[in-house]
mmCIF file of C-alpha atoms and ligand atoms in Angstrom:
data_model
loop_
_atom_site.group_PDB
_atom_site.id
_atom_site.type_symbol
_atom_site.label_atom_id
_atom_site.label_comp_id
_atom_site.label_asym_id
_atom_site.label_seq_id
_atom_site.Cartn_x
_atom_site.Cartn_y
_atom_site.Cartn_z
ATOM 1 C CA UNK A 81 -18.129 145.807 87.314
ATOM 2 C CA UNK A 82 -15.666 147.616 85.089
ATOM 3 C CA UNK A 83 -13.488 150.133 87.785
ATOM 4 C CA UNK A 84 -11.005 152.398 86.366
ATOM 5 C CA UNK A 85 -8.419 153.448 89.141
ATOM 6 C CA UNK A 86 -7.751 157.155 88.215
ATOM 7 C CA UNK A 87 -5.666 160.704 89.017
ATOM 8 C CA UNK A 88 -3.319 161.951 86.483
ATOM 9 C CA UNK A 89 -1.421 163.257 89.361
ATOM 10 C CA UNK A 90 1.978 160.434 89.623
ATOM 11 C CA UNK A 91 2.978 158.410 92.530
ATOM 12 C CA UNK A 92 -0.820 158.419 94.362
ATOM 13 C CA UNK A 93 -1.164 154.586 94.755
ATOM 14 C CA UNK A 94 -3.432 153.997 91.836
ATOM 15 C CA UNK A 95 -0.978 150.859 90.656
ATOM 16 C CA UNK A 96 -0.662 149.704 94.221
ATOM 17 C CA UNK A 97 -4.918 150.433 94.814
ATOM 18 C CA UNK A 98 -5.781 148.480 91.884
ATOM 19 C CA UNK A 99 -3.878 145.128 92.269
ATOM 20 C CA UNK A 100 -4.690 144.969 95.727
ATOM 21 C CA UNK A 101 -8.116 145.575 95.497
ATOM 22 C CA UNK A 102 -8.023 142.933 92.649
ATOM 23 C CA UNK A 103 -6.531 139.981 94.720
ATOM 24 C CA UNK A 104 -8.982 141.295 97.486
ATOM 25 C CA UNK A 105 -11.782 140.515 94.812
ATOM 26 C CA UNK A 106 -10.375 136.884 93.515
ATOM 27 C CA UNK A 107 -10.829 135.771 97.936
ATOM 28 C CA UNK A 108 -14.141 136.982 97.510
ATOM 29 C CA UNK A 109 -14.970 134.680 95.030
ATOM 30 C CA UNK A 110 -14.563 136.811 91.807
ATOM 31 C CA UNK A 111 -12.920 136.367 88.426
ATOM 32 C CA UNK A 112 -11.520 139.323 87.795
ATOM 33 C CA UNK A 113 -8.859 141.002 85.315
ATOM 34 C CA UNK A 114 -6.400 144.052 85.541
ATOM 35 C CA UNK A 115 -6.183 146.095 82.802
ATOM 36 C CA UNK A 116 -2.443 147.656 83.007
ATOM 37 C CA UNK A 117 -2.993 151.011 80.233
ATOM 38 C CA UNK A 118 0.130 152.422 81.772
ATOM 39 C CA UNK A 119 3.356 152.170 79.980
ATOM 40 C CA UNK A 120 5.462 152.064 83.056
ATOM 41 C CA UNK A 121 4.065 148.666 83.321
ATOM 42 C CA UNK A 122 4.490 148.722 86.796
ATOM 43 C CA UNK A 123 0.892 146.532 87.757
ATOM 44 C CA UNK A 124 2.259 144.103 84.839
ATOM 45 C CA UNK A 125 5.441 143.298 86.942
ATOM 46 C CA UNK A 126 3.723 143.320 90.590
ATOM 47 C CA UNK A 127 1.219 140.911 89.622
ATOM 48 C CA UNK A 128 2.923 138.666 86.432
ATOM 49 C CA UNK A 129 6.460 139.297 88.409
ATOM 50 C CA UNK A 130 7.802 140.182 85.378
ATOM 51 C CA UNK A 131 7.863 143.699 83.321
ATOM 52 C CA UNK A 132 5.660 143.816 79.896
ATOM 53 C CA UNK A 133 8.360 144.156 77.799
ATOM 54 C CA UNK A 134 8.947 140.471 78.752
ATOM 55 C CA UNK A 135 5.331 139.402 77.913
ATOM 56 C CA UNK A 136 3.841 138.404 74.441
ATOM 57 C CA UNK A 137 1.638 138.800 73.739
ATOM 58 C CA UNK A 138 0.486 142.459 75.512
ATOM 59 C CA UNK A 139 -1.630 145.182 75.619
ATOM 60 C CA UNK A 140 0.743 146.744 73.026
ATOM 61 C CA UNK A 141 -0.202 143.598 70.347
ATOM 62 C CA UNK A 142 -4.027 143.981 71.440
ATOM 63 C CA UNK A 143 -3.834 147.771 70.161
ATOM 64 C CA UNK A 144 -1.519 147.764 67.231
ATOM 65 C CA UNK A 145 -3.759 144.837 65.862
ATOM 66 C CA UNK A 146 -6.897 147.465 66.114
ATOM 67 C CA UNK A 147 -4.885 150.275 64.414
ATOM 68 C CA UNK A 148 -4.218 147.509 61.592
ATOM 69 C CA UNK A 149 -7.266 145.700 61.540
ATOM 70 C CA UNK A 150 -5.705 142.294 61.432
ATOM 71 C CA UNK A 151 -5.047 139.789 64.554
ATOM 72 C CA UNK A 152 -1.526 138.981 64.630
ATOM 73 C CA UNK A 153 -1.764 137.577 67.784
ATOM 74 C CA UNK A 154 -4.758 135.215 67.711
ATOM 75 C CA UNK A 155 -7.263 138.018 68.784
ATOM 76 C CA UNK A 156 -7.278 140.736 72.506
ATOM 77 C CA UNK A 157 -7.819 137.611 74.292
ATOM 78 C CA UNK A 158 -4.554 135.799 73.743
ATOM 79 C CA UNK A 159 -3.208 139.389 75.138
ATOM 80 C CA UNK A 160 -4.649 138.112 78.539
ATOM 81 C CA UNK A 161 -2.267 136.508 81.135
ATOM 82 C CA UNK A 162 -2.898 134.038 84.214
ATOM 83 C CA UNK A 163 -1.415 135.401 87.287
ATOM 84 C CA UNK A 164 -0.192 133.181 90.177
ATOM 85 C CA UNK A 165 -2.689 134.000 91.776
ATOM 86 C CA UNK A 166 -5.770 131.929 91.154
ATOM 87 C CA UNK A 167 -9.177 133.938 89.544
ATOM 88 C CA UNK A 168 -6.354 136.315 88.569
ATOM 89 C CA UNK A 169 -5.604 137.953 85.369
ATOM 90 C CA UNK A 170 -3.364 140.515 83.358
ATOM 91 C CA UNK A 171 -3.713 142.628 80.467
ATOM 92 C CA UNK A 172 -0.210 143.638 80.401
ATOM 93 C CA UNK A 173 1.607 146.530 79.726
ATOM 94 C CA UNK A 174 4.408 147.618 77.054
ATOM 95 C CA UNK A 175 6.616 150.521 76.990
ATOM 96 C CA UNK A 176 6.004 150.516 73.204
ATOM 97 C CA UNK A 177 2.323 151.877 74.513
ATOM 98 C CA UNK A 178 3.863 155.340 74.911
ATOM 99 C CA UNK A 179 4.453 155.783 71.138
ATOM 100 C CA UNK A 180 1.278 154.266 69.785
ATOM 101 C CA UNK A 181 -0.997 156.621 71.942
ATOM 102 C CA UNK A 182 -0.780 159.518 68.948
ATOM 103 C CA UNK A 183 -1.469 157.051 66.351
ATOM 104 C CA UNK A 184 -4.554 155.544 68.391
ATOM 105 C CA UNK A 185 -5.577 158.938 68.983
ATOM 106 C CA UNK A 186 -5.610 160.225 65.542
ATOM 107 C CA UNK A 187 -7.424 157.294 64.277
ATOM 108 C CA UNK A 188 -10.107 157.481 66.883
ATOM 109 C CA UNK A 189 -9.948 154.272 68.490
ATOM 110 C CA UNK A 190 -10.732 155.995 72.046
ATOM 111 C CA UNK A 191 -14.091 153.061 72.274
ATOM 112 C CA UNK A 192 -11.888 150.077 71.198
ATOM 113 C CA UNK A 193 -11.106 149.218 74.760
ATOM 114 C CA UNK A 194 -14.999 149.586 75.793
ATOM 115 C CA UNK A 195 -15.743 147.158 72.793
ATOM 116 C CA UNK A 196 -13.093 144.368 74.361
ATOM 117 C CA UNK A 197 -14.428 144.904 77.832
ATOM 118 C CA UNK A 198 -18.221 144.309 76.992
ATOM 119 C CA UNK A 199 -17.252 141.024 75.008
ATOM 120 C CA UNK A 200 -15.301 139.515 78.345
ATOM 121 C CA UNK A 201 -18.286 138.693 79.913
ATOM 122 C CA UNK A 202 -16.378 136.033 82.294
ATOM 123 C CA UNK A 203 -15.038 138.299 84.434
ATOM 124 C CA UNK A 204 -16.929 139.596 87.274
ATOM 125 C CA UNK A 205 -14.640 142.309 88.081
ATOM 126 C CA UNK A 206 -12.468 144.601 85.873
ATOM 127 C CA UNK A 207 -9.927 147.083 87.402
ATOM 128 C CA UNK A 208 -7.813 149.437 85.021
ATOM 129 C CA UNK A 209 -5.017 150.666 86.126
ATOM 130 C CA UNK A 210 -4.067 154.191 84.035
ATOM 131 C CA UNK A 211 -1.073 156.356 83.623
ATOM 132 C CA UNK A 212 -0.336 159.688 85.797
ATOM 133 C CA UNK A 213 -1.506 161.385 82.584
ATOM 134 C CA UNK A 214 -4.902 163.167 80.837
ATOM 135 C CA UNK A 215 -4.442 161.260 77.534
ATOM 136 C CA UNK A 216 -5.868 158.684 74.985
ATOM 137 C CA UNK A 217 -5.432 155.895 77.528
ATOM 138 C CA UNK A 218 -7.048 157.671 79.982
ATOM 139 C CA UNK A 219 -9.959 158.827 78.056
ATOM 140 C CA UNK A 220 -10.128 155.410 76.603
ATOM 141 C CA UNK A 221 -10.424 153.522 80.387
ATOM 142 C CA UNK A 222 -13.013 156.187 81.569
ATOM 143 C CA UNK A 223 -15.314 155.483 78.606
ATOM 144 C CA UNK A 224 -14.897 151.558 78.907
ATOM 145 C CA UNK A 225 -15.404 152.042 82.709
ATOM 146 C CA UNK A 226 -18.816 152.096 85.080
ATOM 147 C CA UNK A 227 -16.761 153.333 88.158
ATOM 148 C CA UNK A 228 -13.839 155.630 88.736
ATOM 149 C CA UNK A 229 -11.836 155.384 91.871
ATOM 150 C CA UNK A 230 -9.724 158.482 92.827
ATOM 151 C CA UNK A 231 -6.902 157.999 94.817
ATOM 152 C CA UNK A 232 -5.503 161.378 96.702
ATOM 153 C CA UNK A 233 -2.249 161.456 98.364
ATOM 154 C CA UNK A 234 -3.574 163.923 101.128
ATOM 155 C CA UNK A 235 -1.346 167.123 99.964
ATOM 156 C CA UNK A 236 -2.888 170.373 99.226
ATOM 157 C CA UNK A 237 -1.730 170.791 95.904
ATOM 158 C CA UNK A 238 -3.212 167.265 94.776
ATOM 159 C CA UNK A 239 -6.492 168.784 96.207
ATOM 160 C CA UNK A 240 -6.623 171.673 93.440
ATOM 161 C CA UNK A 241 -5.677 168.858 90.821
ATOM 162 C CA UNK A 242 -9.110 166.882 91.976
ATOM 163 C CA UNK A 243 -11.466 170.012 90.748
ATOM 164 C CA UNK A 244 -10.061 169.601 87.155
ATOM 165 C CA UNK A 245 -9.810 165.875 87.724
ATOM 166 C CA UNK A 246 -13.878 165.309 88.862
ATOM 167 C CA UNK A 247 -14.397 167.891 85.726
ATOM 168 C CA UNK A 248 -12.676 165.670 82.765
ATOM 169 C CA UNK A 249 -14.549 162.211 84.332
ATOM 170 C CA UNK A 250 -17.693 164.581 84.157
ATOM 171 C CA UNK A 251 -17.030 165.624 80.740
ATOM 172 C CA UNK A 252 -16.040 161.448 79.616
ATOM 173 C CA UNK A 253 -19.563 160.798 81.158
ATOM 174 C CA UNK A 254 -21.567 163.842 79.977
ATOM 175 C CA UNK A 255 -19.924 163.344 76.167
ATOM 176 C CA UNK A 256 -19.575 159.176 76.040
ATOM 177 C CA UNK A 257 -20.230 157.553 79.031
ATOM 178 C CA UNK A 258 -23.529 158.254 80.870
ATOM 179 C CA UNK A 259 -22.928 154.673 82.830
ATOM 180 C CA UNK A 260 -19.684 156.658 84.436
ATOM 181 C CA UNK A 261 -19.915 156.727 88.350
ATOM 182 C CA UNK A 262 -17.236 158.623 90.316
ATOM 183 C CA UNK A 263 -16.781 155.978 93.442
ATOM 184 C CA UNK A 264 -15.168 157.856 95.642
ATOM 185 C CA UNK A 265 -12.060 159.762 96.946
ATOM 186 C CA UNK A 266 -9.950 157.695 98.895
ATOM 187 C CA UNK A 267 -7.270 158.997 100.793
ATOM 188 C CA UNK A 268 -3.814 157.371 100.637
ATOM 189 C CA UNK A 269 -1.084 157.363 102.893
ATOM 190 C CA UNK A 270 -2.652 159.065 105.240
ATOM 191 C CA UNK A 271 -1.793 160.224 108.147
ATOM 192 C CA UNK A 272 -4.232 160.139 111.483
ATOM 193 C CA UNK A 273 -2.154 161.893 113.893
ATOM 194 C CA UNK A 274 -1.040 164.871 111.360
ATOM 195 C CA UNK A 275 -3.044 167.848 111.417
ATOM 196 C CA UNK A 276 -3.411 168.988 107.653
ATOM 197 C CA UNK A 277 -4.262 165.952 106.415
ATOM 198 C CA UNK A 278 -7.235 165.514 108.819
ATOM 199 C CA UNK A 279 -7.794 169.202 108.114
ATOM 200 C CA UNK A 280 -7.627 168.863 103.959
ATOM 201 C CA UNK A 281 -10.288 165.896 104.257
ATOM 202 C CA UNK A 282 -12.721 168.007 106.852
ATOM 203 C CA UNK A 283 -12.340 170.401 104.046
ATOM 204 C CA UNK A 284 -13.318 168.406 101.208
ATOM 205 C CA UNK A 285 -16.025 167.025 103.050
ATOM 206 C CA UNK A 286 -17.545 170.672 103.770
ATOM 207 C CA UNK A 287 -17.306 171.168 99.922
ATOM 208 C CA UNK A 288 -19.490 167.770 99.483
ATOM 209 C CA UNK A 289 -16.374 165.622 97.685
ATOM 210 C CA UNK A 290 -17.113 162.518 97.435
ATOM 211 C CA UNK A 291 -14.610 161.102 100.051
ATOM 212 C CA UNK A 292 -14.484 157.132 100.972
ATOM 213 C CA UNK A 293 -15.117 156.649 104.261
ATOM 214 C CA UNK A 294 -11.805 154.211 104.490
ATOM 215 C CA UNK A 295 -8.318 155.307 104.484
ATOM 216 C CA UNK A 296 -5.496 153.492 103.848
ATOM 217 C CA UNK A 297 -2.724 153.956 105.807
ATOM 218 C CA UNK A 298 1.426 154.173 104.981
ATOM 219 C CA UNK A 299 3.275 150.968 105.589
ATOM 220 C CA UNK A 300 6.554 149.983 104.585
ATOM 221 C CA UNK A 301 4.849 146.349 103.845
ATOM 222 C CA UNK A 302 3.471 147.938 100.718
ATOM 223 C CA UNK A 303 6.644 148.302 99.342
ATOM 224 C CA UNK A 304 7.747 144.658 100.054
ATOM 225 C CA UNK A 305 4.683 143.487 98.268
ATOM 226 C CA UNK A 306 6.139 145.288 95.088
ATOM 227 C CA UNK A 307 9.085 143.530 95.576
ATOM 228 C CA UNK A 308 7.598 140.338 96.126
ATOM 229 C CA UNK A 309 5.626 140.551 93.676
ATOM 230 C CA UNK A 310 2.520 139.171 95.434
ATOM 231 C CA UNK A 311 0.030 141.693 96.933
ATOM 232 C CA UNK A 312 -0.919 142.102 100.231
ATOM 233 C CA UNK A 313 -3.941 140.031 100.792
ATOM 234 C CA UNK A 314 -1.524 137.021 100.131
ATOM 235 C CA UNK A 315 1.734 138.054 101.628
ATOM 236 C CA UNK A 316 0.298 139.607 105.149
ATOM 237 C CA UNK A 317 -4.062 138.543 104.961
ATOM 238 C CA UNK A 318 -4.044 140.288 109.246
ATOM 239 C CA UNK A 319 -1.695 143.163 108.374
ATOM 240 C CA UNK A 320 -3.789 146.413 109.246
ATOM 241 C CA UNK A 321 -3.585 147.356 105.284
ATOM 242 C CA UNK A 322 -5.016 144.017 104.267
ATOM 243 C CA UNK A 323 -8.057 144.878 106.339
ATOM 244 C CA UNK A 324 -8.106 148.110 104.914
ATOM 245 C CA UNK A 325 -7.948 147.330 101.480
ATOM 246 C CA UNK A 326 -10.985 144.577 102.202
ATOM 247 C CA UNK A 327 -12.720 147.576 104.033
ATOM 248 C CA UNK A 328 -12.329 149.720 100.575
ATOM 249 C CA UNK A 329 -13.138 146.679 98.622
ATOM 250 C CA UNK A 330 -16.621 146.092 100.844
ATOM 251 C CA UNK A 331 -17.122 149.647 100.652
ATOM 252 C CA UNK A 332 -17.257 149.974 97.380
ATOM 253 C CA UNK A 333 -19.353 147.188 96.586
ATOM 254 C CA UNK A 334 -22.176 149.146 99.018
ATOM 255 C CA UNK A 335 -21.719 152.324 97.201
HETATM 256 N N1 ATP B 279 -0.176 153.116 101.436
HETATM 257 C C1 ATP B 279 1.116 153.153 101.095
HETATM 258 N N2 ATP B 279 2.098 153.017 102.021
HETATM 259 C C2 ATP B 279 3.390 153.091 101.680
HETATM 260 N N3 ATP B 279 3.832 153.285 100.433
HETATM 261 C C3 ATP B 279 2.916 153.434 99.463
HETATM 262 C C4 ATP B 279 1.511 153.374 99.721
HETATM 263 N N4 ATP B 279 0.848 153.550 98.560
HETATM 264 C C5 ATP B 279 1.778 153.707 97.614
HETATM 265 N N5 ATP B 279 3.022 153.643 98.139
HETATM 266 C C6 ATP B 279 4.305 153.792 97.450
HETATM 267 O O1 ATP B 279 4.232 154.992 96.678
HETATM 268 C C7 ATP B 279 4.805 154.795 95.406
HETATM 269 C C8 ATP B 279 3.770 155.103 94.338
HETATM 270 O O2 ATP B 279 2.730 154.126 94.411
HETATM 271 P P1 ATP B 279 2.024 153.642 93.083
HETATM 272 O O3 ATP B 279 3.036 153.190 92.100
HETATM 273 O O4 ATP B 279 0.954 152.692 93.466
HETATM 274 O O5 ATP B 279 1.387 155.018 92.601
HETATM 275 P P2 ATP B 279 0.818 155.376 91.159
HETATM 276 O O6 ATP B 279 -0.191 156.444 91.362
HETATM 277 O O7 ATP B 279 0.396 154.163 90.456
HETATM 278 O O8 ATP B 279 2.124 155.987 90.462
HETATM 279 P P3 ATP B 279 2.264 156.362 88.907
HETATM 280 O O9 ATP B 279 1.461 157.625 88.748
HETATM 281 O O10 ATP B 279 3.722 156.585 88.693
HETATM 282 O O11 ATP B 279 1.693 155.240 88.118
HETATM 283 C C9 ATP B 279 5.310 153.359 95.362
HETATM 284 O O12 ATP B 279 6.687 153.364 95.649
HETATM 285 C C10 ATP B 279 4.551 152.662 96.458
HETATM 286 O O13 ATP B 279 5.323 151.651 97.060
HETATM 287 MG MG1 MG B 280 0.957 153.438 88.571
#
């Protein structure tokens, strides 16, 4: 399953949904690979412990090389990285990303990524992780993608953001990619005792979004995971947002 982790709204937990929905997968079993299409490279450095700019080959090499149809780097797959963590792997970010995008864009290389997906047929599970943007990398993980996960921050202007949001991954799938499946809504951060964000989420129901079922809490532990480098399944497996990230996981396999 190719699952593209997506809101071009910033700061929502896509980065921190992704990875840790990816080491969920790997102690089910699963082979699975993170696609990091973000410049800030900040899944790159939570899961290699390092930032992209310190990795070579990258994501950067594995798209230059398409925009000069040569393989100075021995092909995408030598772009791929083992992480520490066993079943685990990285197709790292660059900050060098950023200023390709136009050239990528004007040379129409939006189903490149797709292309490289199909052919890694060893991986069970694909997450991409994509910038807090509506652009070529964007575009390019919804059309390589079956699934899109949209994470919401439970704050009523992120709410307007998810009509035009559900609209462009309707548009990807109506124009490219018919296999496109919107997951889910899943709320992050949120908030049980707090009225408007129980209220927003009643609300969204009413309107027949398509929210997840799980939530996922706040906890400070997130934030020493980033700074451990190791996510939470393998830092804290009882910690209530371990379980809730397996619920998500076990959810979204049923959807
Ligand atoms: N459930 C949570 N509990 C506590 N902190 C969280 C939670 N989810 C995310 N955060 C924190 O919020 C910040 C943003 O998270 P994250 O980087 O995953 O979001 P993002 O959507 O990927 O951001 P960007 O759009 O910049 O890529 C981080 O500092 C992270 O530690
Ligand atoms: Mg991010």
């Amino acid at each position: 399953m190719r699952r593209v982790v997506y809101n071009w709204k910033g700061g929502v937990g896509k980065s921190t949904i992704a990875c840790n929905l990816a080491a969920i997968a790997t102690q089910e079993g699963k082979r699975v690979l993170l696609v990091d299409l973000d410049p800030q490279g900040n899944s790159t450095h939570y899961l290699l412990g390092r930032p992209g700019k310190e990795i070579s080959p990258n994501g950067f090499d594995c798209f230059n090389d398409w925009l000069r149809f040569t393989s100075r780097v021995g092909g995408p797959r030598a772009c791929i990285h083992p992480s520490p963590f066993p079943g685990l792997d990285v197709l790292p970010s660059h900050p060098e990303l950023e200023e390709l995008q136009a050239k990528l864009e004007m040379r129409y290389k939006m189903f490149k990524l797709r292309e490289l997906l199909l052919s890694l047929s060893e991986y069970d599970e694909i997450f991409l992780d994509t910038p807090p943007a509506w652009n070529f990398y964007t575009r390019s993980a919804l059309i390589a993608s079956e699934r899109c996960l949209i994470p919401f921050d439970c704050d009523a202007f992120s709410r307007q953001a998810l009509y035009t949001l559900l609209q462009q991954v309707r548009e990807i799938s109506s124009d490219h990619n018919p296999q496109l499946e919107v997951d889910g809504i899943v709320a992050n951060q949120f908030q049980p005792r707090a009225r408007l964000p129980r209220q927003l989420l009643e609300e969204m129901l009413a309107e027949e979004l398509p929210v997840l079922e799980t939530k996922l809490s706040s906890s400070i532990k997130i934030r020493e995971s980033h700074q451990h480098c190791k996510p939470l399944v393998f830092m804290d497996p009882q910690h209530k947002m371990t379980l809730e990230f397996r619920n998500l996981y076990h959810e979204l396999q049923s959807n």
